[in-house]
Amino acid sequence: MTTALLIIDVQQVLCAGEYQCFEIDRVIATINDLSQRARDAGVPVVLIQHEEKDGPFVHGADGWQLANGLLTSTKDLRVGKTTGDSFYQTDLGKLLPSEDFERLIICGLQTDYCVNATVRSAHKLGYDIVVARDAHSTVDNGNMSAEDIIAEHNKDFAALTSSVARIDVKPAAQITF
């Protein structure tokens, strides 16, 4: 089974200041450990960056840059996206065709937006998915705390398993390559 690691939107605007995600330093450290283990195993790492025409996600703006603490490699693949779904109108499906890549490990920001949209899209496309339950984060939304949003999405992701593809939700330390 061929595997790839998707790191979604770990960008500066979501890692500091007004939009800083919950426990971001711990989340980035967890993602760094996970991505290093993936690279050591020869598993492709895909860095996905959100882009918008205006605001902090403008391509090249300070907020658009990958987080200062995120460790990357020159061998990492990169994908830009303009919607929550990392597959929609991007090259991700061409980089990781489902006939060659059966399993995607997913982590990143924000749980209730881009991580959620990408997990559901990948599931619909037939990929088996492992969500690193301690390697994604978000912000409070006014009704729920970030911690509760993360917990609820981890529970919902685990319930998405179907006869076509499966979703496992497990701590990053338990994910094997």
Tab-separated table of N, CA and C in Angstrom:
chain	number	residue	atom	x	y	z
A	1	MET	N	0.841	-1.177	0.000
A	1	MET	CA	0.000	0.000	0.000
A	1	MET	C	0.889	1.245	0.000
A	2	THR	N	0.656	2.148	-0.937
A	2	THR	CA	1.433	3.368	-1.013
A	2	THR	C	0.734	4.466	-0.222
A	3	THR	N	1.529	5.163	0.572
A	3	THR	CA	1.028	6.163	1.509
A	3	THR	C	1.641	7.522	1.208
A	4	ALA	N	0.900	8.580	1.511
A	4	ALA	CA	1.423	9.948	1.472
A	4	ALA	C	0.917	10.683	2.704
A	5	LEU	N	1.689	11.666	3.148
A	5	LEU	CA	1.317	12.516	4.279
A	5	LEU	C	0.920	13.882	3.750
A	6	LEU	N	-0.290	14.326	4.096
A	6	LEU	CA	-0.753	15.659	3.734
A	6	LEU	C	-0.669	16.567	4.958
A	7	ILE	N	0.016	17.696	4.812
A	7	ILE	CA	0.089	18.711	5.866
A	7	ILE	C	-0.653	19.924	5.328
A	8	ILE	N	-1.813	20.197	5.911
A	8	ILE	CA	-2.723	21.201	5.368
A	8	ILE	C	-2.601	22.535	6.104
A	9	ASP	N	-2.290	23.583	5.371
A	9	ASP	CA	-2.408	24.982	5.801
A	9	ASP	C	-1.700	25.343	7.105
A	10	VAL	N	-0.548	24.768	7.367
A	10	VAL	CA	0.215	25.171	8.558
A	10	VAL	C	0.988	26.430	8.144
A	11	GLN	N	0.227	27.520	8.100
A	11	GLN	CA	0.702	28.792	7.591
A	11	GLN	C	0.764	29.821	8.709
A	12	GLN	N	1.615	30.790	8.534
A	12	GLN	CA	1.930	31.750	9.585
A	12	GLN	C	0.698	32.437	10.168
A	13	VAL	N	-0.270	32.826	9.357
A	13	VAL	CA	-1.435	33.545	9.860
A	13	VAL	C	-2.235	32.716	10.870
A	14	LEU	N	-2.170	31.390	10.774
A	14	LEU	CA	-2.910	30.515	11.690
A	14	LEU	C	-2.068	30.066	12.886
A	15	CYS	N	-0.836	30.573	12.951
A	15	CYS	CA	0.090	30.116	13.987
A	15	CYS	C	0.522	31.227	14.942
A	16	ALA	N	0.041	32.441	14.721
A	16	ALA	CA	0.399	33.563	15.588
A	16	ALA	C	-0.675	34.635	15.469
A	17	GLY	N	-0.841	35.400	16.517
A	17	GLY	CA	-1.758	36.529	16.460
A	17	GLY	C	-3.217	36.157	16.590
A	18	GLU	N	-4.052	36.953	15.960
A	18	GLU	CA	-5.509	36.861	16.086
A	18	GLU	C	-6.078	35.487	15.734
A	19	TYR	N	-5.513	34.831	14.753
A	19	TYR	CA	-6.052	33.553	14.268
A	19	TYR	C	-5.246	32.338	14.733
A	20	GLN	N	-4.442	32.523	15.772
A	20	GLN	CA	-3.593	31.430	16.249
A	20	GLN	C	-4.439	30.250	16.712
A	21	CYS	N	-4.159	29.099	16.182
A	21	CYS	CA	-4.902	27.890	16.517
A	21	CYS	C	-4.506	27.334	17.883
A	22	PHE	N	-5.400	26.577	18.457
A	22	PHE	CA	-5.265	25.961	19.778
A	22	PHE	C	-4.022	25.075	19.843
A	23	GLU	N	-3.237	25.272	20.899
A	23	GLU	CA	-2.032	24.470	21.167
A	23	GLU	C	-1.128	24.353	19.943
A	24	ILE	N	-0.953	25.448	19.218
A	24	ILE	CA	-0.253	25.401	17.936
A	24	ILE	C	1.189	24.916	18.049
A	25	ASP	N	1.903	25.301	19.093
A	25	ASP	CA	3.296	24.848	19.213
A	25	ASP	C	3.380	23.335	19.358
A	26	ARG	N	2.489	22.755	20.173
A	26	ARG	CA	2.457	21.299	20.336
A	26	ARG	C	2.053	20.621	19.031
A	27	VAL	N	1.069	21.191	18.342
A	27	VAL	CA	0.599	20.612	17.081
A	27	VAL	C	1.720	20.616	16.042
A	28	ILE	N	2.429	21.732	15.925
A	28	ILE	CA	3.530	21.795	14.954
A	28	ILE	C	4.626	20.798	15.324
A	29	ALA	N	4.946	20.674	16.610
A	29	ALA	CA	5.964	19.695	17.026
A	29	ALA	C	5.515	18.273	16.665
A	30	THR	N	4.241	17.980	16.845
A	30	THR	CA	3.702	16.659	16.501
A	30	THR	C	3.767	16.433	14.995
A	31	ILE	N	3.405	17.445	14.220
A	31	ILE	CA	3.486	17.343	12.760
A	31	ILE	C	4.938	17.162	12.328
A	32	ASN	N	5.857	17.880	12.944
A	32	ASN	CA	7.278	17.745	12.593
A	32	ASN	C	7.779	16.326	12.830
A	33	ASP	N	7.397	15.740	13.955
A	33	ASP	CA	7.797	14.357	14.241
A	33	ASP	C	7.195	13.408	13.206
A	34	LEU	N	5.919	13.590	12.921
A	34	LEU	CA	5.227	12.736	11.950
A	34	LEU	C	5.851	12.869	10.560
A	35	SER	N	6.127	14.094	10.137
A	35	SER	CA	6.686	14.289	8.794
A	35	SER	C	8.111	13.762	8.693
A	36	GLN	N	8.880	13.870	9.760
A	36	GLN	CA	10.247	13.336	9.710
A	36	GLN	C	10.225	11.810	9.602
A	37	ARG	N	9.322	11.169	10.338
A	37	ARG	CA	9.196	9.715	10.231
A	37	ARG	C	8.740	9.311	8.830
A	38	ALA	N	7.846	10.107	8.228
A	38	ALA	CA	7.401	9.831	6.854
A	38	ALA	C	8.578	9.943	5.887
A	39	ARG	N	9.333	11.019	5.989
A	39	ARG	CA	10.488	11.204	5.093
A	39	ARG	C	11.502	10.079	5.270
A	40	ASP	N	11.776	9.703	6.530
A	40	ASP	CA	12.722	8.622	6.800
A	40	ASP	C	12.276	7.303	6.174
A	41	ALA	N	10.958	7.119	6.055
A	41	ALA	CA	10.410	5.894	5.470
A	41	ALA	C	10.229	6.006	3.955
A	42	GLY	N	10.588	7.152	3.389
A	42	GLY	CA	10.436	7.339	1.944
A	42	GLY	C	9.020	7.662	1.513
A	43	VAL	N	8.190	8.096	2.456
A	43	VAL	CA	6.802	8.439	2.167
A	43	VAL	C	6.730	9.903	1.725
A	44	PRO	N	6.075	10.181	0.610
A	44	PRO	CA	5.960	11.571	0.161
A	44	PRO	C	5.212	12.444	1.174
A	45	VAL	N	5.731	13.655	1.370
A	45	VAL	CA	5.102	14.649	2.230
A	45	VAL	C	4.610	15.767	1.329
A	46	VAL	N	3.329	16.125	1.465
A	46	VAL	CA	2.731	17.169	0.639
A	46	VAL	C	2.358	18.342	1.532
A	47	LEU	N	2.950	19.501	1.261
A	47	LEU	CA	2.656	20.734	1.974
A	47	LEU	C	1.598	21.491	1.180
A	48	ILE	N	0.452	21.696	1.802
A	48	ILE	CA	-0.667	22.351	1.124
A	48	ILE	C	-0.838	23.743	1.725
A	49	GLN	N	-0.942	24.743	0.850
A	49	GLN	CA	-1.074	26.125	1.301
A	49	GLN	C	-2.306	26.769	0.687
A	50	HIS	N	-3.096	27.377	1.557
A	50	HIS	CA	-4.295	28.085	1.125
A	50	HIS	C	-3.910	29.447	0.550
A	51	GLU	N	-4.593	29.859	-0.507
A	51	GLU	CA	-4.347	31.151	-1.145
A	51	GLU	C	-5.670	31.874	-1.359
A	52	GLU	N	-5.649	33.187	-1.199
A	52	GLU	CA	-6.808	34.024	-1.497
A	52	GLU	C	-6.344	35.268	-2.228
A	53	LYS	N	-7.273	35.950	-2.889
A	53	LYS	CA	-6.926	37.167	-3.626
A	53	LYS	C	-6.668	38.345	-2.694
A	54	ASP	N	-7.334	38.366	-1.547
A	54	ASP	CA	-7.190	39.454	-0.584
A	54	ASP	C	-6.938	38.865	0.800
A	55	GLY	N	-6.402	39.699	1.703
A	55	GLY	CA	-6.219	39.286	3.089
A	55	GLY	C	-4.881	38.615	3.343
A	56	PRO	N	-4.776	37.942	4.483
A	56	PRO	CA	-3.487	37.385	4.899
A	56	PRO	C	-3.023	36.166	4.109
A	57	PHE	N	-3.910	35.568	3.307
A	57	PHE	CA	-3.537	34.382	2.536
A	57	PHE	C	-3.135	34.704	1.096
A	58	VAL	N	-2.871	35.965	0.793
A	58	VAL	CA	-2.404	36.316	-0.547
A	58	VAL	C	-1.068	35.622	-0.781
A	59	HIS	N	-0.949	34.987	-1.939
A	59	HIS	CA	0.277	34.257	-2.274
A	59	HIS	C	1.499	35.154	-2.065
A	60	GLY	N	2.437	34.695	-1.257
A	60	GLY	CA	3.665	35.426	-0.992
A	60	GLY	C	3.615	36.346	0.217
A	61	ALA	N	2.420	36.649	0.734
A	61	ALA	CA	2.296	37.520	1.916
A	61	ALA	C	2.858	36.812	3.142
A	62	ASP	N	3.168	37.573	4.173
A	62	ASP	CA	3.716	36.991	5.403
A	62	ASP	C	2.812	35.906	5.971
A	63	GLY	N	1.514	36.158	6.042
A	63	GLY	CA	0.573	35.184	6.597
A	63	GLY	C	0.456	33.922	5.774
A	64	TRP	N	0.698	34.017	4.475
A	64	TRP	CA	0.614	32.864	3.577
A	64	TRP	C	1.791	31.904	3.769
A	65	GLN	N	2.923	32.401	4.241
A	65	GLN	CA	4.128	31.586	4.395
A	65	GLN	C	3.876	30.412	5.348
A	66	LEU	N	4.610	29.340	5.137
A	66	LEU	CA	4.528	28.218	6.070
A	66	LEU	C	4.983	28.692	7.450
A	67	ALA	N	4.456	28.068	8.492
A	67	ALA	CA	4.775	28.453	9.864
A	67	ALA	C	6.273	28.401	10.104
A	68	ASN	N	6.762	29.348	10.876
A	68	ASN	CA	8.197	29.432	11.169
A	68	ASN	C	8.758	28.130	11.733
A	69	GLY	N	8.015	27.451	12.590
A	69	GLY	CA	8.523	26.238	13.228
A	69	GLY	C	8.301	24.958	12.457
A	70	LEU	N	7.623	25.029	11.309
A	70	LEU	CA	7.338	23.820	10.533
A	70	LEU	C	8.588	23.395	9.781
A	71	LEU	N	9.028	22.163	10.010
A	71	LEU	CA	10.219	21.633	9.330
A	71	LEU	C	9.810	21.058	7.981
A	72	THR	N	10.540	21.462	6.945
A	72	THR	CA	10.234	21.005	5.594
A	72	THR	C	11.502	20.476	4.935
A	73	SER	N	11.331	19.863	3.789
A	73	SER	CA	12.442	19.348	2.997
A	73	SER	C	12.274	19.838	1.562
A	74	THR	N	13.370	19.972	0.875
A	74	THR	CA	13.301	20.363	-0.540
A	74	THR	C	12.615	19.277	-1.377
A	75	LYS	N	12.524	18.070	-0.856
A	75	LYS	CA	11.862	16.977	-1.573
A	75	LYS	C	10.350	16.965	-1.360
A	76	ASP	N	9.856	17.753	-0.388
A	76	ASP	CA	8.414	17.804	-0.146
A	76	ASP	C	7.702	18.344	-1.385
A	77	LEU	N	6.541	17.793	-1.650
A	77	LEU	CA	5.691	18.277	-2.735
A	77	LEU	C	4.875	19.459	-2.213
A	78	ARG	N	4.494	20.361	-3.079
A	78	ARG	CA	3.717	21.541	-2.675
A	78	ARG	C	2.491	21.694	-3.551
A	79	VAL	N	1.390	22.049	-2.896
A	79	VAL	CA	0.125	22.258	-3.593
A	79	VAL	C	-0.499	23.539	-3.053
A	80	GLY	N	-0.913	24.410	-3.958
A	80	GLY	CA	-1.681	25.592	-3.579
A	80	GLY	C	-3.149	25.313	-3.812
A	81	LYS	N	-3.992	25.874	-2.966
A	81	LYS	CA	-5.436	25.680	-3.117
A	81	LYS	C	-6.161	26.978	-2.810
A	82	THR	N	-7.381	27.091	-3.320
A	82	THR	CA	-8.178	28.298	-3.111
A	82	THR	C	-9.500	28.017	-2.415
A	83	THR	N	-9.752	26.762	-2.078
A	83	THR	CA	-10.960	26.384	-1.341
A	83	THR	C	-10.545	25.474	-0.183
A	84	GLY	N	-11.489	25.113	0.653
A	84	GLY	CA	-11.183	24.234	1.774
A	84	GLY	C	-10.714	22.850	1.363
A	85	ASP	N	-11.234	22.355	0.272
A	85	ASP	CA	-10.927	21.011	-0.224
A	85	ASP	C	-9.592	21.029	-0.979
A	86	SER	N	-8.615	20.318	-0.460
A	86	SER	CA	-7.276	20.292	-1.065
A	86	SER	C	-7.246	19.616	-2.435
A	87	PHE	N	-8.315	18.902	-2.803
A	87	PHE	CA	-8.383	18.243	-4.105
A	87	PHE	C	-9.066	19.106	-5.162
A	88	TYR	N	-9.921	20.025	-4.738
A	88	TYR	CA	-10.743	20.792	-5.677
A	88	TYR	C	-9.904	21.774	-6.490
A	89	GLN	N	-9.879	21.570	-7.789
A	89	GLN	CA	-9.164	22.419	-8.739
A	89	GLN	C	-7.688	22.614	-8.360
A	90	THR	N	-7.065	21.523	-7.907
A	90	THR	CA	-5.629	21.525	-7.611
A	90	THR	C	-4.977	20.348	-8.325
A	91	ASP	N	-3.667	20.243	-8.208
A	91	ASP	CA	-2.932	19.121	-8.795
A	91	ASP	C	-2.779	17.944	-7.831
A	92	LEU	N	-3.406	18.009	-6.656
A	92	LEU	CA	-3.208	16.960	-5.657
A	92	LEU	C	-3.593	15.577	-6.176
A	93	GLY	N	-4.718	15.472	-6.847
A	93	GLY	CA	-5.137	14.176	-7.395
A	93	GLY	C	-4.176	13.630	-8.428
A	94	LYS	N	-3.501	14.508	-9.167
A	94	LYS	CA	-2.504	14.071	-10.150
A	94	LYS	C	-1.208	13.665	-9.460
A	95	LEU	N	-0.846	14.378	-8.387
A	95	LEU	CA	0.359	14.023	-7.626
A	95	LEU	C	0.200	12.690	-6.906
A	96	LEU	N	-1.024	12.429	-6.436
A	96	LEU	CA	-1.300	11.227	-5.638
A	96	LEU	C	-2.492	10.468	-6.219
A	97	PRO	N	-2.371	9.940	-7.433
A	97	PRO	CA	-3.525	9.248	-8.014
A	97	PRO	C	-3.944	8.054	-7.154
A	98	SER	N	-5.256	7.896	-7.002
A	98	SER	CA	-5.763	6.844	-6.115
A	98	SER	C	-5.365	5.449	-6.571
A	99	GLU	N	-5.028	5.286	-7.849
A	99	GLU	CA	-4.566	3.956	-8.287
A	99	GLU	C	-3.143	3.670	-7.808
A	100	ASP	N	-2.401	4.694	-7.450
A	100	ASP	CA	-1.035	4.521	-6.941
A	100	ASP	C	-0.929	4.749	-5.435
A	101	PHE	N	-1.747	5.618	-4.913
A	101	PHE	CA	-1.723	5.953	-3.487
A	101	PHE	C	-3.037	5.525	-2.863
A	102	GLU	N	-2.945	4.555	-1.989
A	102	GLU	CA	-4.151	4.012	-1.376
A	102	GLU	C	-4.461	4.656	-0.033
A	103	ARG	N	-3.431	5.166	0.656
A	103	ARG	CA	-3.631	5.669	2.018
A	103	ARG	C	-3.049	7.069	2.155
A	104	LEU	N	-3.851	7.959	2.741
A	104	LEU	CA	-3.399	9.310	3.032
A	104	LEU	C	-3.440	9.532	4.540
A	105	ILE	N	-2.360	10.056	5.063
A	105	ILE	CA	-2.311	10.472	6.457
A	105	ILE	C	-2.499	11.976	6.444
A	106	ILE	N	-3.452	12.462	7.219
A	106	ILE	CA	-3.843	13.872	7.140
A	106	ILE	C	-3.678	14.558	8.484
A	107	CYS	N	-3.075	15.770	8.429
A	107	CYS	CA	-2.921	16.623	9.600
A	107	CYS	C	-2.928	18.076	9.140
A	108	GLY	N	-2.976	19.011	10.075
A	108	GLY	CA	-2.880	20.414	9.703
A	108	GLY	C	-3.943	21.303	10.312
A	109	LEU	N	-4.255	22.379	9.603
A	109	LEU	CA	-5.137	23.429	10.088
A	109	LEU	C	-6.176	23.748	9.007
A	110	GLN	N	-7.273	24.171	9.301
A	110	GLN	CA	-8.059	24.188	10.499
A	110	GLN	C	-8.977	23.000	10.483
A	111	THR	N	-9.136	22.370	11.619
A	111	THR	CA	-9.914	21.146	11.765
A	111	THR	C	-11.268	21.228	11.092
A	112	ASP	N	-12.027	22.261	11.411
A	112	ASP	CA	-13.411	22.363	10.978
A	112	ASP	C	-13.584	22.969	9.586
A	113	TYR	N	-12.512	23.331	8.953
A	113	TYR	CA	-12.586	23.886	7.609
A	113	TYR	C	-11.813	23.009	6.630
A	114	CYS	N	-10.566	23.320	6.409
A	114	CYS	CA	-9.808	22.661	5.346
A	114	CYS	C	-9.465	21.203	5.652
A	115	VAL	N	-9.181	20.885	6.910
A	115	VAL	CA	-8.922	19.479	7.255
A	115	VAL	C	-10.185	18.666	7.023
A	116	ASN	N	-11.318	19.146	7.534
A	116	ASN	CA	-12.595	18.460	7.362
A	116	ASN	C	-12.933	18.275	5.881
A	117	ALA	N	-12.839	19.333	5.095
A	117	ALA	CA	-13.185	19.255	3.673
A	117	ALA	C	-12.280	18.265	2.935
A	118	THR	N	-11.000	18.271	3.266
A	118	THR	CA	-10.050	17.380	2.585
A	118	THR	C	-10.263	15.924	2.985
A	119	VAL	N	-10.499	15.671	4.274
A	119	VAL	CA	-10.769	14.304	4.726
A	119	VAL	C	-11.993	13.750	3.998
A	120	ARG	N	-13.049	14.528	3.952
A	120	ARG	CA	-14.295	14.055	3.324
A	120	ARG	C	-14.126	13.865	1.810
A	121	SER	N	-13.403	14.750	1.176
A	121	SER	CA	-13.164	14.614	-0.260
A	121	SER	C	-12.307	13.377	-0.559
A	122	ALA	N	-11.244	13.188	0.211
A	122	ALA	CA	-10.372	12.020	0.017
A	122	ALA	C	-11.148	10.729	0.238
A	123	HIS	N	-12.012	10.728	1.241
A	123	HIS	CA	-12.841	9.554	1.524
A	123	HIS	C	-13.758	9.261	0.333
A	124	LYS	N	-14.379	10.300	-0.175
A	124	LYS	CA	-15.277	10.143	-1.326
A	124	LYS	C	-14.522	9.642	-2.554
A	125	LEU	N	-13.269	10.036	-2.690
A	125	LEU	CA	-12.448	9.605	-3.827
A	125	LEU	C	-11.908	8.177	-3.662
A	126	GLY	N	-12.115	7.569	-2.476
A	126	GLY	CA	-11.741	6.177	-2.277
A	126	GLY	C	-10.412	5.937	-1.588
A	127	TYR	N	-9.767	6.980	-1.110
A	127	TYR	CA	-8.522	6.792	-0.356
A	127	TYR	C	-8.837	6.283	1.050
A	128	ASP	N	-8.013	5.363	1.560
A	128	ASP	CA	-8.036	5.061	2.986
A	128	ASP	C	-7.337	6.223	3.679
A	129	ILE	N	-7.834	6.606	4.836
A	129	ILE	CA	-7.328	7.799	5.510
A	129	ILE	C	-6.981	7.478	6.946
A	130	VAL	N	-5.874	8.061	7.384
A	130	VAL	CA	-5.545	8.082	8.805
A	130	VAL	C	-5.471	9.549	9.199
A	131	VAL	N	-6.335	9.952	10.116
A	131	VAL	CA	-6.292	11.306	10.652
A	131	VAL	C	-5.444	11.259	11.925
A	132	ALA	N	-4.420	12.086	11.953
A	132	ALA	CA	-3.586	12.194	13.162
A	132	ALA	C	-4.356	13.052	14.163
A	133	ARG	N	-5.010	12.410	15.113
A	133	ARG	CA	-5.964	13.112	15.972
A	133	ARG	C	-5.352	14.203	16.834
A	134	ASP	N	-4.065	14.157	17.065
A	134	ASP	CA	-3.407	15.178	17.877
A	134	ASP	C	-2.525	16.094	17.026
A	135	ALA	N	-2.733	16.079	15.712
A	135	ALA	CA	-1.906	16.885	14.813
A	135	ALA	C	-2.759	17.744	13.886
A	136	HIS	N	-3.924	18.154	14.375
A	136	HIS	CA	-4.736	19.152	13.667
A	136	HIS	C	-5.350	20.058	14.718
A	137	SER	N	-5.661	21.281	14.304
A	137	SER	CA	-6.151	22.255	15.272
A	137	SER	C	-7.007	23.308	14.589
A	138	THR	N	-7.632	24.140	15.433
A	138	THR	CA	-8.486	25.226	14.952
A	138	THR	C	-8.580	26.287	16.047
A	139	VAL	N	-9.530	27.189	15.895
A	139	VAL	CA	-9.773	28.243	16.887
A	139	VAL	C	-11.197	28.106	17.420
A	140	ASP	N	-11.456	28.725	18.578
A	140	ASP	CA	-12.818	28.781	19.107
A	140	ASP	C	-13.711	29.437	18.049
A	141	ASN	N	-14.950	28.983	17.961
A	141	ASN	CA	-15.834	29.560	16.943
A	141	ASN	C	-16.962	30.420	17.512
A	142	GLY	N	-16.931	30.690	18.810
A	142	GLY	CA	-17.984	31.483	19.430
A	142	GLY	C	-19.065	30.628	20.059
A	143	ASN	N	-19.241	29.420	19.579
A	143	ASN	CA	-20.199	28.472	20.148
A	143	ASN	C	-19.505	27.306	20.841
A	144	MET	N	-18.353	26.932	20.313
A	144	MET	CA	-17.606	25.801	20.855
A	144	MET	C	-16.145	26.193	20.999
A	145	SER	N	-15.495	25.574	21.967
A	145	SER	CA	-14.055	25.789	22.119
A	145	SER	C	-13.324	24.995	21.036
A	146	ALA	N	-12.131	25.429	20.715
A	146	ALA	CA	-11.318	24.707	19.735
A	146	ALA	C	-11.129	23.258	20.178
A	147	GLU	N	-10.876	23.056	21.448
A	147	GLU	CA	-10.669	21.702	21.964
A	147	GLU	C	-11.890	20.820	21.704
A	148	ASP	N	-13.099	21.363	21.911
A	148	ASP	CA	-14.322	20.598	21.657
A	148	ASP	C	-14.544	20.361	20.162
A	149	ILE	N	-14.217	21.343	19.344
A	149	ILE	CA	-14.343	21.187	17.885
A	149	ILE	C	-13.439	20.053	17.401
A	150	ILE	N	-12.213	20.033	17.886
A	150	ILE	CA	-11.260	18.987	17.498
A	150	ILE	C	-11.772	17.620	17.926
A	151	ALA	N	-12.227	17.509	19.174
A	151	ALA	CA	-12.734	16.229	19.683
A	151	ALA	C	-13.949	15.757	18.884
A	152	GLU	N	-14.854	16.673	18.582
A	152	GLU	CA	-16.056	16.293	17.831
A	152	GLU	C	-15.701	15.843	16.413
A	153	HIS	N	-14.777	16.533	15.767
A	153	HIS	CA	-14.381	16.121	14.421
A	153	HIS	C	-13.648	14.787	14.434
A	154	ASN	N	-12.803	14.542	15.433
A	154	ASN	CA	-12.145	13.234	15.518
A	154	ASN	C	-13.191	12.123	15.609
A	155	LYS	N	-14.232	12.344	16.400
A	155	LYS	CA	-15.311	11.360	16.536
A	155	LYS	C	-16.051	11.204	15.209
A	156	ASP	N	-16.362	12.323	14.550
A	156	ASP	CA	-17.079	12.276	13.271
A	156	ASP	C	-16.239	11.610	12.179
A	157	PHE	N	-14.940	11.920	12.128
A	157	PHE	CA	-14.070	11.298	11.123
A	157	PHE	C	-14.078	9.774	11.275
A	158	ALA	N	-13.980	9.305	12.512
A	158	ALA	CA	-13.944	7.856	12.760
A	158	ALA	C	-15.233	7.174	12.316
A	159	ALA	N	-16.331	7.902	12.311
A	159	ALA	CA	-17.628	7.339	11.926
A	159	ALA	C	-17.836	7.310	10.410
A	160	LEU	N	-16.928	7.881	9.633
A	160	LEU	CA	-17.090	7.943	8.177
A	160	LEU	C	-16.715	6.651	7.458
A	161	THR	N	-16.169	5.681	8.133
A	161	THR	CA	-15.725	4.452	7.493
A	161	THR	C	-16.864	3.830	6.679
A	162	SER	N	-16.523	3.404	5.458
A	162	SER	CA	-17.514	2.795	4.579
A	162	SER	C	-16.934	1.540	3.950
A	163	SER	N	-17.707	0.912	3.075
A	163	SER	CA	-17.219	-0.285	2.392
A	163	SER	C	-16.193	0.068	1.308
A	164	VAL	N	-16.122	1.324	0.902
A	164	VAL	CA	-15.209	1.747	-0.159
A	164	VAL	C	-13.841	2.126	0.398
A	165	ALA	N	-13.846	2.862	1.490
A	165	ALA	CA	-12.595	3.334	2.083
A	165	ALA	C	-12.773	3.420	3.594
A	166	ARG	N	-11.662	3.339	4.294
A	166	ARG	CA	-11.747	3.392	5.758
A	166	ARG	C	-11.035	4.630	6.271
A	167	ILE	N	-11.466	5.069	7.420
A	167	ILE	CA	-10.824	6.183	8.101
A	167	ILE	C	-10.478	5.720	9.507
A	168	ASP	N	-9.215	5.860	9.860
A	168	ASP	CA	-8.759	5.614	11.220
A	168	ASP	C	-8.348	6.948	11.817
A	169	VAL	N	-8.626	7.113	13.078
A	169	VAL	CA	-8.220	8.315	13.806
A	169	VAL	C	-7.372	7.843	14.968
A	170	LYS	N	-6.089	8.239	14.939
A	170	LYS	CA	-5.198	7.749	15.984
A	170	LYS	C	-4.135	8.791	16.290
A	171	PRO	N	-3.533	8.695	17.476
A	171	PRO	CA	-2.447	9.638	17.814
A	171	PRO	C	-1.292	9.496	16.818
A	172	ALA	N	-0.656	10.615	16.518
A	172	ALA	CA	0.442	10.615	15.547
A	172	ALA	C	1.519	9.607	15.902
A	173	ALA	N	1.814	9.460	17.172
A	173	ALA	CA	2.872	8.535	17.606
A	173	ALA	C	2.550	7.082	17.255
A	174	GLN	N	1.270	6.756	17.062
A	174	GLN	CA	0.881	5.378	16.739
A	174	GLN	C	0.766	5.129	15.232
A	175	ILE	N	0.990	6.159	14.434
A	175	ILE	CA	0.894	6.000	12.981
A	175	ILE	C	2.196	5.414	12.460
A	176	THR	N	2.085	4.344	11.696
A	176	THR	CA	3.266	3.690	11.139
A	176	THR	C	3.318	3.914	9.639
A	177	PHE	N	4.524	3.868	9.124
A	177	PHE	CA	4.762	4.066	7.688
A	177	PHE	C	5.346	2.805	7.083
